[in-house]
mmCIF file of C-alpha atoms and ligand atoms in Angstrom:
data_model
loop_
_atom_site.group_PDB
_atom_site.id
_atom_site.type_symbol
_atom_site.label_atom_id
_atom_site.label_comp_id
_atom_site.label_asym_id
_atom_site.label_seq_id
_atom_site.Cartn_x
_atom_site.Cartn_y
_atom_site.Cartn_z
ATOM 1 C CA MET N 177 46.145 48.151 -15.335
ATOM 2 C CA LYS N 178 43.077 47.860 -13.189
ATOM 3 C CA ILE N 179 42.939 45.561 -10.059
ATOM 4 C CA LYS N 180 39.624 44.992 -8.144
ATOM 5 C CA ILE N 181 40.246 44.538 -4.502
ATOM 6 C CA SER N 182 37.402 42.774 -2.507
ATOM 7 C CA GLY N 183 39.140 43.042 0.911
ATOM 8 C CA LEU N 184 42.469 43.223 2.740
ATOM 9 C CA ALA N 185 43.233 39.751 1.688
ATOM 10 C CA ASP N 186 43.530 40.676 -1.906
ATOM 11 C CA LEU N 187 46.343 43.226 -1.282
ATOM 12 C CA ASP N 188 49.257 40.952 -1.222
ATOM 13 C CA GLU N 189 48.528 39.676 -4.668
ATOM 14 C CA ALA N 190 47.930 43.068 -6.005
ATOM 15 C CA ALA N 191 51.322 44.079 -4.637
ATOM 16 C CA ARG N 192 52.961 41.394 -6.553
ATOM 17 C CA LYS N 193 51.117 42.365 -9.750
ATOM 18 C CA LEU N 194 52.202 45.933 -9.234
ATOM 19 C CA LEU N 195 55.817 45.020 -8.926
ATOM 20 C CA ASN N 196 55.677 42.844 -12.041
ATOM 21 C CA TYR N 197 54.055 45.538 -13.929
ATOM 22 C CA ALA N 198 56.651 48.087 -12.717
ATOM 23 C CA ALA N 199 59.488 46.066 -14.084
ATOM 24 C CA GLU N 200 62.618 48.062 -13.530
ATOM 25 C CA GLU N 201 60.804 51.216 -12.348
ATOM 26 C CA LYS N 202 61.669 52.101 -8.604
ATOM 27 C CA VAL N 203 59.612 55.160 -7.893
ATOM 28 C CA PHE N 204 55.979 54.650 -7.163
ATOM 29 C CA ILE N 205 53.328 57.326 -6.321
ATOM 30 C CA PHE N 206 50.083 56.469 -4.574
ATOM 31 C CA GLU N 207 47.016 58.790 -4.904
ATOM 32 C CA GLY N 208 43.702 58.416 -3.157
ATOM 33 C CA ASP N 209 41.700 60.106 -0.473
ATOM 34 C CA MET N 210 42.535 59.942 3.168
ATOM 35 C CA GLY N 211 41.568 56.465 4.234
ATOM 36 C CA ALA N 212 41.706 54.985 0.633
ATOM 37 C CA GLY N 213 44.426 52.612 1.589
ATOM 38 C CA LYS N 214 47.587 54.084 0.401
ATOM 39 C CA THR N 215 49.602 53.175 3.618
ATOM 40 C CA THR N 216 47.808 49.872 3.987
ATOM 41 C CA PHE N 217 48.727 48.847 0.159
ATOM 42 C CA ILE N 218 52.315 50.197 0.575
ATOM 43 C CA LYS N 219 52.724 47.793 3.508
ATOM 44 C CA SER N 220 51.791 44.915 1.208
ATOM 45 C CA VAL N 221 54.215 46.194 -1.427
ATOM 46 C CA ALA N 222 57.077 46.526 0.927
ATOM 47 C CA ASN N 223 56.359 42.993 2.418
ATOM 48 C CA ALA N 224 56.399 41.613 -1.005
ATOM 49 C CA LEU N 225 60.041 43.161 -1.349
ATOM 50 C CA GLY N 226 60.945 41.444 1.843
ATOM 51 C CA VAL N 227 60.600 44.270 4.259
ATOM 52 C CA LYS N 228 59.931 42.867 7.758
ATOM 53 C CA ASP N 229 59.876 46.234 9.521
ATOM 54 C CA LEU N 230 56.677 47.886 10.747
ATOM 55 C CA VAL N 231 55.384 49.875 7.839
ATOM 56 C CA SER N 232 53.320 52.830 9.022
ATOM 57 C CA SER N 233 52.537 56.341 7.831
ATOM 58 C CA PRO N 234 55.589 58.606 8.161
ATOM 59 C CA THR N 235 53.367 61.408 8.739
ATOM 60 C CA PHE N 236 55.675 63.314 11.120
ATOM 61 C CA SER N 237 59.024 62.477 9.703
ATOM 62 C CA ILE N 238 58.016 62.630 5.951
ATOM 63 C CA VAL N 239 60.090 59.614 5.199
ATOM 64 C CA ASN N 240 60.540 56.189 6.694
ATOM 65 C CA GLU N 241 63.338 53.921 5.800
ATOM 66 C CA TYR N 242 62.880 50.089 5.776
ATOM 67 C CA ASP N 243 65.244 47.223 5.003
ATOM 68 C CA ALA N 244 64.644 44.722 2.249
ATOM 69 C CA PHE N 245 67.501 42.264 2.278
ATOM 70 C CA GLY N 246 70.116 44.888 2.870
ATOM 71 C CA GLN N 247 68.561 47.370 0.310
ATOM 72 C CA PRO N 248 66.773 50.494 1.697
ATOM 73 C CA VAL N 249 63.137 51.192 0.853
ATOM 74 C CA TYR N 250 61.904 54.719 1.299
ATOM 75 C CA HIS N 251 58.293 55.605 2.123
ATOM 76 C CA PHE N 252 57.220 59.207 1.932
ATOM 77 C CA ASP N 253 54.066 60.981 3.244
ATOM 78 C CA PHE N 254 54.204 64.512 2.082
ATOM 79 C CA TYR N 255 50.530 65.266 3.315
ATOM 80 C CA ARG N 256 51.709 67.792 5.907
ATOM 81 C CA ILE N 257 54.363 69.699 3.976
ATOM 82 C CA LYS N 258 53.460 73.264 3.576
ATOM 83 C CA THR N 259 56.159 74.278 1.051
ATOM 84 C CA LEU N 260 58.442 72.524 -1.418
ATOM 85 C CA GLN N 261 61.299 73.829 0.766
ATOM 86 C CA GLU N 262 60.479 71.066 3.219
ATOM 87 C CA ALA N 263 61.167 68.499 0.565
ATOM 88 C CA TYR N 264 64.379 70.143 -0.257
ATOM 89 C CA ASP N 265 65.354 70.095 3.369
ATOM 90 C CA ILE N 266 65.029 66.507 3.704
ATOM 91 C CA GLY N 267 67.208 65.990 0.481
ATOM 92 C CA TYR N 268 64.545 64.470 -1.658
ATOM 93 C CA GLU N 269 66.798 63.994 -4.666
ATOM 94 C CA GLU N 270 69.104 61.720 -2.828
ATOM 95 C CA TYR N 271 66.069 59.443 -2.275
ATOM 96 C CA PHE N 272 64.279 59.798 -5.659
ATOM 97 C CA TYR N 273 67.413 59.318 -7.650
ATOM 98 C CA SER N 274 69.063 56.701 -5.385
ATOM 99 C CA GLY N 275 67.921 53.786 -7.459
ATOM 100 C CA ASN N 276 66.200 52.312 -4.497
ATOM 101 C CA PHE N 277 62.455 51.662 -4.101
ATOM 102 C CA CYS N 278 60.583 54.893 -3.245
ATOM 103 C CA PHE N 279 56.858 54.802 -2.262
ATOM 104 C CA ILE N 280 55.291 58.345 -2.201
ATOM 105 C CA GLU N 281 52.009 59.308 -0.506
ATOM 106 C CA TRP N 282 50.535 62.651 -1.289
ATOM 107 C CA PRO N 283 52.662 63.124 -4.337
ATOM 108 C CA GLN N 284 50.462 66.129 -5.479
ATOM 109 C CA LYS N 285 52.351 68.049 -2.904
ATOM 110 C CA VAL N 286 55.711 67.585 -4.593
ATOM 111 C CA ALA N 287 54.368 67.318 -8.268
ATOM 112 C CA GLU N 288 57.200 69.612 -9.468
ATOM 113 C CA LEU N 289 59.742 67.416 -8.087
ATOM 114 C CA LEU N 290 58.706 64.082 -9.327
ATOM 115 C CA PRO N 291 61.210 62.189 -11.536
ATOM 116 C CA TYR N 292 60.467 62.020 -15.251
ATOM 117 C CA SER N 293 59.088 58.488 -15.111
ATOM 118 C CA TYR N 294 57.271 56.690 -12.295
ATOM 119 C CA ILE N 295 54.519 54.175 -11.578
ATOM 120 C CA LYS N 296 51.142 55.786 -10.523
ATOM 121 C CA THR N 297 48.671 53.823 -8.342
ATOM 122 C CA GLU N 298 45.244 55.519 -8.013
ATOM 123 C CA ILE N 299 43.230 53.910 -5.190
ATOM 124 C CA ALA N 300 39.366 54.457 -5.257
ATOM 125 C CA ILE N 301 37.087 53.467 -2.436
ATOM 126 C CA VAL N 302 34.125 51.260 -3.677
ATOM 127 C CA SER N 303 32.719 50.241 -0.367
ATOM 128 C CA GLU N 304 34.150 49.712 3.229
ATOM 129 C CA SER N 305 36.401 46.896 2.265
ATOM 130 C CA GLU N 306 36.399 47.047 -1.565
ATOM 131 C CA ARG N 307 38.906 49.205 -3.634
ATOM 132 C CA GLU N 308 39.698 49.742 -7.123
ATOM 133 C CA LEU N 309 43.360 50.195 -8.295
ATOM 134 C CA LEU N 310 44.317 51.961 -11.453
ATOM 135 C CA ILE N 311 47.959 51.432 -12.138
ATOM 136 C CA THR N 312 49.625 53.312 -15.010
ATOM 137 C CA LYS N 313 53.435 54.141 -16.219
ATOM 138 C CA ILE N 314 54.111 57.677 -16.344
HETATM 139 N N1 ADP G 660 40.727 46.720 0.520
HETATM 140 C C1 ADP G 660 41.254 47.612 1.364
HETATM 141 N N2 ADP G 660 42.450 48.220 1.034
HETATM 142 C C2 ADP G 660 43.030 48.994 1.802
HETATM 143 N N3 ADP G 660 42.540 49.450 3.132
HETATM 144 C C3 ADP G 660 41.387 48.916 3.304
HETATM 145 C C4 ADP G 660 40.733 47.924 2.704
HETATM 146 N N4 ADP G 660 39.599 47.503 3.238
HETATM 147 C C5 ADP G 660 39.666 48.205 4.340
HETATM 148 N N5 ADP G 660 40.670 49.094 4.545
HETATM 149 C C6 ADP G 660 40.973 49.935 5.611
HETATM 150 O O1 ADP G 660 41.002 51.290 5.265
HETATM 151 C C7 ADP G 660 41.884 52.014 5.908
HETATM 152 C C8 ADP G 660 42.982 52.723 5.014
HETATM 153 O O2 ADP G 660 43.829 53.476 5.894
HETATM 154 P P1 ADP G 660 45.233 53.973 5.312
HETATM 155 O O3 ADP G 660 45.946 52.788 4.624
HETATM 156 O O4 ADP G 660 45.785 54.631 6.555
HETATM 157 O O5 ADP G 660 44.811 55.040 4.213
HETATM 158 P P2 ADP G 660 45.598 56.366 3.532
HETATM 159 O O6 ADP G 660 47.003 55.959 3.759
HETATM 160 O O7 ADP G 660 45.156 56.308 2.130
HETATM 161 O O8 ADP G 660 45.103 57.478 4.348
HETATM 162 C C9 ADP G 660 42.614 50.942 6.918
HETATM 163 O O9 ADP G 660 41.925 51.066 8.232
HETATM 164 C C10 ADP G 660 42.399 49.748 6.358
HETATM 165 O O10 ADP G 660 42.375 48.648 7.216
HETATM 166 MG MG1 MG G 661 48.614 57.117 4.641
#
């Protein structure tokens, strides 16, 4: 599925489309250059699930946990990890296989550890405010 984003105001609707498309899938990876809008889009997706917490890039902690009506939502940013050991150290399996929503930035850093199936969102920058989302089931 392809979604054209003209500006920030389009992200909430795109988030709902992503969640509908995903159906029962709980693991989502987000690819795109620095500044493409991965964190910004994840904020919309988390809000669509009912997350009221501040959603921001967990660059220093690797994973942030939010609350969606009593259910945890996990948000990862693997940009800074140097070895897979750092993913083992945070106990990535407990999160990825928890059955709770997982949103993963910089999944390329943990490609070997991703589950068998997940939803991939590729974000391409079209202009300062425009983006194109390419969403696929893996
Ligand atoms: N349509 C859009 N979608 C997402 N971000 C946008 C859009 N238009 C402008 N931006 C801006 O681009 C920046 C994206 O930053 P961020 O979400 O942190 O990117 P990433 O997590 O991919 O590095 C933010 O400053 C955001 O406000
Ligand atoms: Mg980010």
